PDB file of C-alpha atoms in Angstrom:
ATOM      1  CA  UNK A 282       5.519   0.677  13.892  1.00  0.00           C
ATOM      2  CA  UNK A 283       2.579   2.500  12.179  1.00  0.00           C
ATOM      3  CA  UNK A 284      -0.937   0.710  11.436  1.00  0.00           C
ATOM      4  CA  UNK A 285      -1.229  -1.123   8.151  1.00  0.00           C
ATOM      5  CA  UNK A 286      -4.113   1.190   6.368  1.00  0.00           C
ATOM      6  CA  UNK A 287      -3.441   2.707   2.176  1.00  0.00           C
ATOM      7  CA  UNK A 288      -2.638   6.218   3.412  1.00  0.00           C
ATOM      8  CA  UNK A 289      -4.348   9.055   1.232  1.00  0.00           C
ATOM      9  CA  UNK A 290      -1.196  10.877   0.373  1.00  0.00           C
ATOM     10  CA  UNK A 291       1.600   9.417  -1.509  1.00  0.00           C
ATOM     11  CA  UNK A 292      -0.124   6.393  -2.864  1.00  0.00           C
ATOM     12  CA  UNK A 293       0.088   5.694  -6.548  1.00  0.00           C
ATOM     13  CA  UNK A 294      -2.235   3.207  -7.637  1.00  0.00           C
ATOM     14  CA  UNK A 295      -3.779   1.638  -4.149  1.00  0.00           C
ATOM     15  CA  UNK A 296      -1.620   3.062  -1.927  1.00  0.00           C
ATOM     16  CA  UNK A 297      -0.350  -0.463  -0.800  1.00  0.00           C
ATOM     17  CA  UNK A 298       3.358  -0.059  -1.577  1.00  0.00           C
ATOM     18  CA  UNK A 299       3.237   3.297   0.438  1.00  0.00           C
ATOM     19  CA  UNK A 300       1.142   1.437   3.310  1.00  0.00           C
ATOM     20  CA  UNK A 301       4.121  -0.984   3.409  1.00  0.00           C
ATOM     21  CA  UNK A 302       6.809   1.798   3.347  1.00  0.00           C
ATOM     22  CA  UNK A 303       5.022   3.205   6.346  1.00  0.00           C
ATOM     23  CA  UNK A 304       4.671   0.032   8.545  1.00  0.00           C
ATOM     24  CA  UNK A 305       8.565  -0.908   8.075  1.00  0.00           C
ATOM     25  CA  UNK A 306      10.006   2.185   8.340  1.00  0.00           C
ATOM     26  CA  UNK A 307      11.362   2.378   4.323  1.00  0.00           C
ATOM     27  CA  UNK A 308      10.568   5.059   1.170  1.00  0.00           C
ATOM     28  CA  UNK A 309       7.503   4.417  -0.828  1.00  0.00           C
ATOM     29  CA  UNK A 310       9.935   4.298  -3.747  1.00  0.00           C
ATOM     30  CA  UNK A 311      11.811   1.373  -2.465  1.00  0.00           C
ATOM     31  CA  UNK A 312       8.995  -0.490  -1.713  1.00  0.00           C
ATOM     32  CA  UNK A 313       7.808  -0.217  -5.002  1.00  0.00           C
ATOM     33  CA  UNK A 314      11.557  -1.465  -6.657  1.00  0.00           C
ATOM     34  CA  UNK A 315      10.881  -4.420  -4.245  1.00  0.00           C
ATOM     35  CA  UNK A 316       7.762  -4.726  -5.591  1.00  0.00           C
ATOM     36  CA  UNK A 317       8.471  -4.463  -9.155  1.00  0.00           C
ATOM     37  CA  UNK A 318      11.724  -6.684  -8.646  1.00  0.00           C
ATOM     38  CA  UNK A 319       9.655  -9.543  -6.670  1.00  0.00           C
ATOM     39  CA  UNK A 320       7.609  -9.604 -10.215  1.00  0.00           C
ATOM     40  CA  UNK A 321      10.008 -11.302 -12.010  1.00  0.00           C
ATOM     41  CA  UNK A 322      10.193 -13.922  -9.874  1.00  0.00           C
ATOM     42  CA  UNK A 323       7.607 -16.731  -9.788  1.00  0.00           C
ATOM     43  CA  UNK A 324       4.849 -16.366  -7.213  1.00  0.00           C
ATOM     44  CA  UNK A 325       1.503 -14.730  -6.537  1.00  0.00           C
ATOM     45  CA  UNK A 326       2.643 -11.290  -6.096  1.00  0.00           C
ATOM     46  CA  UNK A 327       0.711  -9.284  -7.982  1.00  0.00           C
ATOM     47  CA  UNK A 328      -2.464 -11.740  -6.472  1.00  0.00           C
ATOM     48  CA  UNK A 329      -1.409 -10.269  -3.312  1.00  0.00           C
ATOM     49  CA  UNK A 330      -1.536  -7.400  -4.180  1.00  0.00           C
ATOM     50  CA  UNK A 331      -4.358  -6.645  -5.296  1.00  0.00           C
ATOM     51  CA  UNK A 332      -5.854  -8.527  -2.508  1.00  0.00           C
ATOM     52  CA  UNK A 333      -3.772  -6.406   0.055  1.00  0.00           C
ATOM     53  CA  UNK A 334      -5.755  -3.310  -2.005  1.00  0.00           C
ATOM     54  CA  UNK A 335      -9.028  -5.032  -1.515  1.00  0.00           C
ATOM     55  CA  UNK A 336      -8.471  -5.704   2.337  1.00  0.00           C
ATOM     56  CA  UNK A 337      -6.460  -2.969   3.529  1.00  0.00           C
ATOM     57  CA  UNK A 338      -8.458   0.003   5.344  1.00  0.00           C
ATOM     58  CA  UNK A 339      -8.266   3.310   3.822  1.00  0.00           C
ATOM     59  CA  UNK A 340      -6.503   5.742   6.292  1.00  0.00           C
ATOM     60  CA  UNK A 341      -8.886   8.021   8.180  1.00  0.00           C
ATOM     61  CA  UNK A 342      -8.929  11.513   6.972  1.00  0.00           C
ATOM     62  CA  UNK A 343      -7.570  13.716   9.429  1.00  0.00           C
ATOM     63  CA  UNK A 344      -9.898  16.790   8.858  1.00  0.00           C
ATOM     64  CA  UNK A 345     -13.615  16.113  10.065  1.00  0.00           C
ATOM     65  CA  UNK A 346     -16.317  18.023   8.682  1.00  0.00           C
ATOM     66  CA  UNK A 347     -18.823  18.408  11.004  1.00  0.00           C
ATOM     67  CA  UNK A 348     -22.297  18.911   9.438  1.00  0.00           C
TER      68      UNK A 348
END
């Protein structure tokens, strides 16, 4: 399984639906039906959401500028 960091392509708002996608092996897409589905039923989802945005790393460019 891949690390849990908001990688810098693919990501729509915060990049945690396509962090999630990553770390269970599923499309971005999906995890954002499940998202979006998981909405309409009670519970703090969109809470945890945005505190998944606030605590998840950013991934680590990949191209280092060296200056």
């Amino acid at each position: 399984m891949a690390a849990l960091a908001r990688p810098r392509d693919g990501r729509m708002i915060g990049g945690v639906c396509a962090a999630l996608a990553r770390r269970f092996g599923t499309s971005a897409g999906t995890m954002r039906v499940i998202f979006l589905v998981s909405c309409l039923l009670p519970g703090p989802q969109f809470l945890l959401y945005l505190a998944l945005w606030l605590l998840l790393p950013a991934e680590k460019s990949s191209a280092a500028t060296a200056w």
